[in-house]
CSV table of C-alpha atoms in Angstrom, one decimal:
chain,number,residue,atom,x,y,z
A,312,MET,CA,99.7,58.2,-35.2
A,313,GLU,CA,98.4,57.3,-31.8
A,314,LEU,CA,94.9,58.2,-33.0
A,315,ALA,CA,95.2,55.8,-35.8
A,316,ILE,CA,96.5,53.1,-33.5
A,317,ALA,CA,93.5,53.6,-31.2
A,318,VAL,CA,91.0,53.5,-34.1
A,319,LEU,CA,92.6,50.2,-35.3
A,320,VAL,CA,92.4,48.7,-31.8
A,321,GLY,CA,88.8,49.7,-31.5
A,322,ALA,CA,87.9,48.2,-34.8
A,323,ILE,CA,89.7,45.0,-34.0
A,324,ALA,CA,87.8,44.8,-30.7
A,325,LEU,CA,84.5,45.4,-32.4
A,326,ILE,CA,85.2,42.8,-35.0
A,327,THR,CA,86.1,40.3,-32.2
A,328,VAL,CA,82.9,41.0,-30.3
A,329,ILE,CA,80.8,40.6,-33.5
A,330,THR,CA,82.6,37.4,-34.3
A,331,LEU,CA,82.0,36.0,-30.9
A,332,ILE,CA,78.3,37.0,-31.0
A,333,ARG,CA,78.0,35.3,-34.4
A,334,ALA,CA,79.9,32.2,-33.3
A,335,VAL,CA,78.0,31.5,-30.1
A,336,ARG,CA,74.3,30.5,-30.4
A,337,ILE,CA,72.0,29.4,-27.6
A,338,VAL,CA,69.0,27.3,-28.9
A,339,PRO,CA,66.0,27.1,-26.6
A,340,GLN,CA,64.2,23.9,-25.7
A,341,GLN,CA,61.8,22.3,-28.2
A,342,ARG,CA,63.4,24.2,-31.1
A,343,MET,CA,66.0,23.2,-33.7
A,344,ASP,CA,68.0,25.4,-36.0
A,345,VAL,CA,69.1,24.3,-39.5
A,346,VAL,CA,72.6,25.5,-40.2
A,347,GLU,CA,74.1,26.0,-43.7
A,348,ARG,CA,77.7,26.5,-44.5
A,349,LEU,CA,78.3,28.5,-47.6
A,350,GLY,CA,74.8,27.8,-48.8
A,351,ARG,CA,74.8,24.1,-48.1
A,352,TYR,CA,73.2,22.2,-45.3
A,353,GLN,CA,75.8,21.5,-42.7
A,354,ARG,CA,74.0,20.4,-39.5
A,355,THR,CA,71.0,20.9,-37.2
A,356,MET,CA,71.6,22.6,-33.9
A,357,THR,CA,70.0,21.0,-30.8
A,358,PRO,CA,68.8,22.9,-27.7
A,359,GLY,CA,71.6,24.4,-25.7
A,360,LEU,CA,74.9,26.2,-26.4
A,361,ASN,CA,76.2,25.8,-30.0
A,362,LEU,CA,79.2,27.3,-31.8
A,363,LEU,CA,79.3,28.5,-35.4
A,364,VAL,CA,82.0,29.5,-37.7
A,365,PRO,CA,81.6,33.2,-38.1
A,366,PHE,CA,80.8,34.5,-41.6
A,367,VAL,CA,80.8,30.9,-42.9
A,368,ASP,CA,77.9,29.2,-41.0
A,369,THR,CA,74.4,30.7,-41.1
A,370,VAL,CA,71.1,29.7,-39.6
A,371,ARG,CA,68.7,28.9,-42.4
A,372,ALA,CA,65.5,28.1,-40.4
A,373,LYS,CA,64.4,27.9,-36.8
A,374,VAL,CA,62.0,24.9,-36.6
A,375,ASP,CA,59.5,24.6,-33.7
A,376,MET,CA,59.3,21.0,-32.6
A,377,ARG,CA,56.2,21.3,-30.5
A,378,GLU,CA,52.8,20.0,-31.7
A,379,GLN,CA,50.8,22.7,-33.4
A,380,VAL,CA,47.2,23.1,-34.2
A,381,VAL,CA,45.7,24.8,-37.3
A,382,SER,CA,42.1,25.6,-37.9
A,383,PHE,CA,41.2,25.9,-41.6
A,384,PRO,CA,38.4,28.1,-42.8
A,385,PRO,CA,35.1,26.5,-43.9
A,386,GLN,CA,35.3,24.7,-47.2
A,387,PRO,CA,32.3,24.0,-49.5
A,388,VAL,CA,32.0,20.3,-50.3
A,389,ILE,CA,29.5,18.5,-52.5
A,390,THR,CA,28.0,15.3,-51.3
A,391,SER,CA,27.0,12.3,-53.4
A,392,ASP,CA,23.3,13.5,-53.4
A,393,ASN,CA,24.4,16.9,-54.9
A,394,LEU,CA,24.1,18.9,-51.7
A,395,VAL,CA,26.7,21.6,-50.9
A,396,VAL,CA,27.8,21.5,-47.3
A,397,SER,CA,30.3,23.7,-45.5
A,398,ILE,CA,32.9,21.8,-43.4
A,399,ASP,CA,35.3,23.2,-40.8
A,400,THR,CA,38.4,21.2,-40.0
A,401,VAL,CA,41.1,21.3,-37.3
A,402,LEU,CA,44.5,19.8,-37.9
A,403,TYR,CA,47.1,18.7,-35.3
A,404,PHE,CA,50.6,18.1,-36.5
A,405,LYS,CA,54.3,18.3,-35.3
A,406,VAL,CA,57.7,18.5,-37.1
A,407,VAL,CA,59.8,15.4,-36.6
A,408,GLU,CA,62.5,16.1,-39.2
A,409,PRO,CA,63.6,19.8,-39.3
A,410,ARG,CA,65.9,19.2,-42.4
A,411,ALA,CA,63.0,17.6,-44.4
A,412,ALA,CA,60.5,20.2,-43.3
A,413,THR,CA,63.0,22.9,-44.5
A,414,TYR,CA,64.2,21.5,-47.8
A,415,GLU,CA,61.5,19.0,-49.0
A,416,ILE,CA,58.6,21.5,-49.1
A,417,ALA,CA,58.6,25.3,-49.5
A,418,ASN,CA,55.6,26.0,-47.2
A,419,PHE,CA,54.4,22.8,-45.4
A,420,LEU,CA,51.5,24.5,-43.6
A,421,GLN,CA,49.9,25.6,-46.9
A,422,ALA,CA,50.6,22.2,-48.4
A,423,ILE,CA,48.8,20.5,-45.5
A,424,GLU,CA,45.8,22.8,-45.8
A,425,GLN,CA,45.4,22.1,-49.5
A,426,LEU,CA,45.9,18.4,-49.1
A,427,THR,CA,43.3,18.4,-46.3
A,428,VAL,CA,40.7,20.2,-48.5
A,429,THR,CA,41.2,17.9,-51.5
A,430,THR,CA,41.1,14.7,-49.4
A,431,LEU,CA,38.0,16.0,-47.6
A,432,ARG,CA,36.2,16.6,-50.9
A,433,ASN,CA,37.1,13.1,-52.1
A,434,VAL,CA,35.8,11.5,-48.9
A,435,ILE,CA,32.6,13.6,-48.6
A,436,GLY,CA,31.9,13.2,-52.3
A,437,SER,CA,31.4,9.5,-51.9
A,438,LEU,CA,28.9,9.9,-49.0
A,439,ASP,CA,25.4,11.3,-48.9
A,440,LEU,CA,24.4,14.0,-46.4
A,441,GLU,CA,22.9,11.7,-43.8
A,442,ARG,CA,25.9,9.4,-43.7
A,443,ALA,CA,28.3,12.4,-43.8
A,444,LEU,CA,26.6,13.8,-40.7
A,445,THR,CA,26.8,10.5,-38.8
A,446,SER,CA,30.2,9.3,-40.0
A,447,ARG,CA,32.6,11.8,-38.5
A,448,GLU,CA,34.9,9.2,-36.9
A,449,GLU,CA,35.2,7.4,-40.2
A,450,ILE,CA,36.0,10.6,-42.0
A,451,ASN,CA,38.6,11.6,-39.4
A,452,ARG,CA,40.4,8.3,-39.7
A,453,HIS,CA,40.5,8.5,-43.5
A,454,LEU,CA,41.9,12.0,-43.4
A,455,SER,CA,44.5,11.1,-40.8
A,456,GLY,CA,45.7,8.1,-42.8
A,457,VAL,CA,46.0,10.1,-46.1
A,458,LEU,CA,47.7,13.1,-44.6
A,459,ASP,CA,50.1,11.1,-42.5
A,460,GLU,CA,51.2,9.0,-45.5
A,461,THR,CA,51.7,12.1,-47.7
A,462,THR,CA,53.4,14.4,-45.1
A,463,GLY,CA,55.7,11.7,-43.9
A,464,ARG,CA,58.3,12.5,-46.5
A,465,TRP,CA,58.1,16.2,-45.5
A,466,GLY,CA,59.2,15.4,-42.0
A,467,ILE,CA,55.8,16.2,-40.5
A,468,LYS,CA,53.6,13.9,-38.4
A,469,VAL,CA,49.8,14.5,-38.6
A,470,THR,CA,48.6,13.4,-35.2
A,471,ARG,CA,44.9,14.2,-35.5
A,472,VAL,CA,42.3,15.6,-37.8
A,473,GLU,CA,38.9,16.8,-36.5
A,474,ILE,CA,35.8,18.1,-38.2
A,475,LYS,CA,34.4,21.0,-36.2
A,476,ALA,CA,31.2,21.5,-38.0
A,477,ILE,CA,29.2,20.3,-41.1
A,478,GLU,CA,26.7,23.0,-42.1
A,479,PRO,CA,24.1,22.0,-44.6
A,480,PRO,CA,22.1,24.6,-46.6
A,481,PRO,CA,19.3,26.5,-44.7
A,482,SER,CA,16.5,24.7,-46.5
A,483,ILE,CA,18.0,21.3,-45.7
A,484,ARG,CA,18.3,22.3,-42.1
A,485,ASP,CA,14.7,23.3,-41.9
A,486,SER,CA,13.7,20.0,-43.5
A,487,MET,CA,15.9,18.1,-41.1
A,488,GLU,CA,14.4,19.9,-38.1
A,489,LYS,CA,10.9,19.1,-39.3
A,490,GLN,CA,11.8,15.5,-39.8
A,491,MET,CA,13.4,15.3,-36.3
A,492,ARG,CA,10.4,17.0,-34.8
A,493,ALA,CA,8.0,14.6,-36.5
A,494,GLU,CA,10.2,11.6,-35.4
A,495,ARG,CA,10.2,12.9,-31.8
A,496,ASP,CA,6.4,13.4,-31.9
A,497,ARG,CA,6.0,9.9,-33.2
A,498,ARG,CA,8.2,8.4,-30.4
A,499,ALA,CA,6.4,10.5,-27.8
A,500,ALA,CA,3.0,9.2,-29.1
A,501,ILE,CA,4.3,5.6,-29.1
A,502,LEU,CA,5.6,6.0,-25.5
A,503,THR,CA,2.3,7.5,-24.4
A,504,ALA,CA,0.4,4.7,-26.0
A,505,GLU,CA,2.7,2.1,-24.4
A,506,GLY,CA,2.3,3.7,-21.1
A,507,HIS,CA,-1.5,3.8,-21.5
A,508,LYS,CA,-1.5,0.2,-22.5
A,509,GLN,CA,0.6,-0.9,-19.5
A,510,SER,CA,-1.7,1.2,-17.3
A,511,GLN,CA,-4.8,-0.5,-18.6
A,512,ILE,CA,-3.2,-4.0,-18.3
A,513,LEU,CA,-2.1,-3.3,-14.7
A,514,SER,CA,-5.6,-1.9,-13.9
A,515,ALA,CA,-7.2,-5.0,-15.4
A,516,GLU,CA,-4.9,-7.3,-13.5
A,517,GLY,CA,-5.6,-5.5,-10.3
A,518,GLU,CA,-9.4,-5.6,-10.8
A,519,LYS,CA,-9.1,-9.3,-11.7
A,520,GLN,CA,-7.1,-10.1,-8.6
A,521,ALA,CA,-9.4,-8.0,-6.4
A,522,ALA,CA,-12.5,-9.8,-7.8
A,523,VAL,CA,-10.9,-13.2,-7.3
A,524,LEU,CA,-10.0,-12.2,-3.7
A,525,ARG,CA,-13.5,-10.9,-3.0
A,526,ALA,CA,-15.1,-14.0,-4.5
A,527,ASP,CA,-12.7,-16.2,-2.5
A,528,GLY,CA,-13.5,-14.2,0.7
A,529,ASP,CA,-17.2,-14.4,0.0
A,530,ARG,CA,-16.9,-18.2,-0.6
A,531,GLN,CA,-15.0,-18.6,2.7
A,532,ALA,CA,-17.5,-16.5,4.6
A,533,ARG,CA,-20.4,-18.5,3.2
A,534,ILE,CA,-18.7,-21.8,4.0
A,535,LEU,CA,-18.0,-20.7,7.5
A,536,GLN,CA,-21.6,-19.4,7.9
A,537,ALA,CA,-23.0,-22.6,6.6
A,538,GLU,CA,-20.7,-24.6,8.8
A,539,GLY,CA,-21.8,-22.5,11.8
A,540,GLN,CA,-25.5,-22.9,10.9
A,541,ALA,CA,-25.0,-26.6,10.5
A,542,LYS,CA,-23.2,-26.9,13.8
A,543,ALA,CA,-26.0,-24.9,15.5
A,544,ILE,CA,-28.7,-27.0,14.0
A,545,ARG,CA,-26.8,-30.2,14.9
A,546,THR,CA,-26.4,-28.9,18.5
A,547,VAL,CA,-30.1,-28.0,18.8
A,548,PHE,CA,-31.0,-31.4,17.3
A,549,ASP,CA,-28.7,-33.3,19.6
A,550,ALA,CA,-30.1,-31.3,22.6
A,551,ILE,CA,-33.7,-32.0,21.6
A,552,HIS,CA,-33.0,-35.7,21.2
A,553,GLN,CA,-31.1,-35.9,24.5
A,554,ALA,CA,-33.9,-34.1,26.3
A,555,ASN,CA,-36.6,-36.4,24.7
A,556,PRO,CA,-39.5,-33.9,24.9
A,557,SER,CA,-43.0,-35.2,24.8
A,558,GLN,CA,-46.0,-33.9,22.8
A,559,LYS,CA,-47.3,-32.0,25.8
A,560,VAL,CA,-44.1,-29.9,26.0
A,561,LEU,CA,-44.4,-29.1,22.3
A,562,ALA,CA,-48.0,-28.1,22.8
A,563,TYR,CA,-47.0,-25.8,25.6
A,564,GLN,CA,-44.4,-24.2,23.4
A,565,TYR,CA,-47.0,-23.7,20.7
A,566,LEU,CA,-49.3,-21.8,23.2
A,567,GLN,CA,-46.4,-19.5,24.1
A,568,ALA,CA,-45.7,-18.8,20.4
A,569,LEU,CA,-49.3,-17.8,19.5
A,570,PRO,CA,-49.2,-14.2,20.8
A,571,GLN,CA,-46.0,-13.6,19.0
A,572,ILE,CA,-47.5,-14.8,15.7
A,573,ALA,CA,-50.5,-12.6,16.2
A,574,ASN,CA,-48.4,-9.5,17.0
A,575,GLY,CA,-46.3,-9.7,13.9
A,576,GLN,CA,-46.0,-6.3,12.1
A,577,SER,CA,-46.2,-8.0,8.7
A,578,ASN,CA,-49.5,-9.8,9.5
A,579,LYS,CA,-52.2,-7.6,7.9
A,580,MET,CA,-54.9,-10.3,8.2
A,581,TRP,CA,-54.9,-13.4,10.4
A,582,ILE,CA,-57.6,-16.1,9.6
A,583,VAL,CA,-58.6,-17.8,12.8
A,584,PRO,CA,-60.1,-21.2,12.1
A,585,ALA,CA,-63.4,-22.2,13.7
A,586,GLU,CA,-61.7,-25.2,15.3
A,587,LEU,CA,-59.4,-23.0,17.4
A,588,THR,CA,-61.4,-23.6,20.6
A,589,LYS,CA,-61.4,-27.3,20.1
A,590,ALA,CA,-57.6,-27.2,19.5
A,591,LEU,CA,-57.2,-25.2,22.6
A,592,GLU,CA,-59.4,-27.6,24.5
A,593,GLY,CA,-57.3,-30.5,23.2
A,594,LEU,CA,-54.1,-28.7,24.2
A,595,GLY,CA,-55.5,-28.0,27.6
A,596,GLY,CA,-56.4,-31.7,28.0
A,597,ALA,CA,-52.9,-32.6,26.9
A,598,LEU,CA,-51.5,-30.3,29.5
A,599,GLY,CA,-53.8,-31.8,32.1
A,600,GLY,CA,-52.5,-35.2,31.4
A,601,LEU,CA,-48.8,-34.4,31.7
A,602,SER,CA,-48.6,-35.8,35.1
A,603,GLN,CA,-50.1,-39.2,33.9
A,604,MET,CA,-47.5,-39.7,31.2
A,605,VAL,CA,-44.6,-42.1,31.9
A,606,GLY,CA,-41.5,-40.0,32.3
A,607,ASP,CA,-43.5,-36.7,32.3
A,608,ALA,CA,-44.4,-36.6,35.9
A,609,PRO,CA,-43.2,-33.5,37.6
A,610,SER,CA,-40.6,-33.9,40.3
A,611,GLN,CA,-41.3,-33.1,43.9
A,612,GLN,CA,-39.4,-29.9,43.6
A,613,VAL,CA,-41.6,-28.5,40.9
A,614,ASP,CA,-44.7,-26.5,41.9
A,615,SER,CA,-47.7,-27.9,39.9
A,616,GLY,CA,-49.8,-24.8,40.7
A,617,ALA,CA,-47.3,-22.6,39.1
A,618,VAL,CA,-47.3,-24.6,35.9
A,619,GLU,CA,-51.1,-24.5,35.8
A,620,ARG,CA,-51.1,-20.8,36.3
A,621,GLU,CA,-48.6,-20.3,33.5
A,622,ALA,CA,-50.6,-22.5,31.2
A,623,ALA,CA,-53.7,-20.6,32.1
A,624,GLU,CA,-52.1,-17.3,31.4
A,625,ALA,CA,-50.8,-18.5,28.1
A,626,ALA,CA,-54.3,-19.8,27.1
A,627,GLU,CA,-55.9,-16.5,28.1
A,628,ALA,CA,-53.4,-14.5,26.1
A,629,ALA,CA,-53.9,-16.7,23.1
A,630,ALA,CA,-57.7,-16.4,23.4
A,631,ALA,CA,-57.5,-12.6,23.8
A,632,GLU,CA,-55.3,-12.3,20.8
A,633,ALA,CA,-57.6,-14.5,18.8
A,634,GLN,CA,-60.6,-12.4,19.8
A,635,ARG,CA,-58.8,-9.2,18.8
A,636,VAL,CA,-57.8,-10.6,15.5
A,637,ASN,CA,-61.4,-11.8,14.9
A,638,ASP,CA,-62.7,-8.3,15.7
A,639,GLU,CA,-60.3,-6.7,13.3
A,640,VAL,CA,-61.3,-9.2,10.6
A,641,ARG,CA,-65.0,-8.4,11.1
A,642,ALA,CA,-64.3,-4.6,11.0
A,643,ALA,CA,-62.3,-5.0,7.8
A,644,GLU,CA,-65.1,-7.0,6.2
A,645,GLN,CA,-67.7,-4.4,7.2
A,646,VAL,CA,-65.7,-1.6,5.7
A,647,THR,CA,-65.0,-3.5,2.5
A,648,ARG,CA,-68.5,-4.7,1.9
A,649,GLY,CA,-70.2,-1.5,3.0
A,650,GLY,CA,-72.1,-3.0,5.9
A,651,ASN,CA,-73.5,-6.0,3.9
A,652,ALA,CA,-74.0,-9.4,5.5
A,653,ARG,CA,-71.3,-12.0,5.4
A,654,PRO,CA,-71.4,-14.4,2.5
A,655,ALA,CA,-72.6,-17.9,3.1
A,656,GLY,CA,-70.1,-20.6,3.7
A,657,LEU,CA,-67.9,-18.3,6.0
A,658,PRO,CA,-69.6,-18.3,9.4
A,659,ALA,CA,-67.9,-16.2,12.0
A,660,PRO,CA,-66.5,-18.1,14.9
A,661,GLU,CA,-68.1,-17.5,18.2
A,662,PRO,CA,-65.8,-15.8,20.7
A,663,VAL,CA,-64.6,-18.0,23.5
A,664,PRO,CA,-64.1,-16.4,26.8
A,665,ALA,CA,-60.8,-17.1,28.5
A,666,SER,CA,-62.5,-18.3,31.7
A,667,GLU,CA,-64.5,-21.0,29.8
A,668,LEU,CA,-61.3,-22.0,27.9
A,669,PHE,CA,-59.4,-22.4,31.2
A,670,ASP,CA,-62.3,-24.2,32.8
A,671,GLY,CA,-62.4,-26.6,29.9
A,672,MET,CA,-58.7,-27.2,30.2
A,673,THR,CA,-59.1,-27.9,33.9
A,674,ALA,CA,-62.0,-30.2,33.5
A,675,ASP,CA,-60.1,-32.2,30.9
A,676,ARG,CA,-57.1,-32.4,33.2
A,677,HIS,CA,-59.3,-33.8,36.0
A,678,ALA,CA,-61.2,-36.1,33.7
A,679,GLU,CA,-58.0,-37.6,32.3
A,680,PRO,CA,-57.5,-40.1,35.2
A,681,ASP,CA,-61.0,-41.3,34.8
A,682,ARG,CA,-60.5,-42.1,31.2
A,683,GLY,CA,-57.3,-43.9,32.2
């Protein structure tokens, strides 16, 4: 009897524990449980501690309220230009109504997948391959709109649809690669030509500016040089006019220039006129009459003997140079004509000794006062 009572008490305790376990439910965060009472929807348990009626209430579904991501396998899709492409899609969704997600659709994940495939085929079928490759944003927006509108009554919110990859056939990929390579080569050639053109233009502009600057510098240099020469000539001209030189001074300067003319390296032949002695005598007479000219008389501080000596030396040098040139001319004629006689009409001038030339200049100088 006591044993039966103990078994009964144990059974009652076990039933009580099981009842408590089935009556008390703890729902974690971001999950909701759908509760049925006798096979009919009764309520949705929220996160936290919840109590059920044992053996009457049951949990039909445990719904995850977090956003979920699903990657669908590649799907073959035909474009408007009859090309088969393989498209991978990624779907982001979340359950907003646990009751609708449990009772409105048997398997909402499979339904979303099939709806995505059919919608994607409709969208891609209206586009060609090139537009399908470049219109991913437009395709994503269209898919999101259609899926969100359809899955709304299922208690599901589609937050985002992304196309991972669009794979055209291998032959089309090869053609596209060749086309892209040709396009890049064309752009590279255009850029190279543009760079060469700009380089040529810049080089031409630089050469033009350099030429203009060189010409301007040359012009400025010539202007400055001409101005300098003009200023120098003007200065010399003014100095000559202010000094008021006489003909005797000019004759004296001519005597000093004769040796330099004869010693020139470019003078291969110097024709000495026959009247050279008379010209020298006239110059000597002109030098002798320097003291008789008005305004040409030497001052008391000037040594007249020094002037006469200098004039005599200049005359001797000119006569010696004339004699040397005359000898060279005769020697050249003898070599050229082979020792023949000189032709008529070109008599050789007689050499004039320097002493006679100087004596003639002195005599003319002493005779000048008598003529006056």
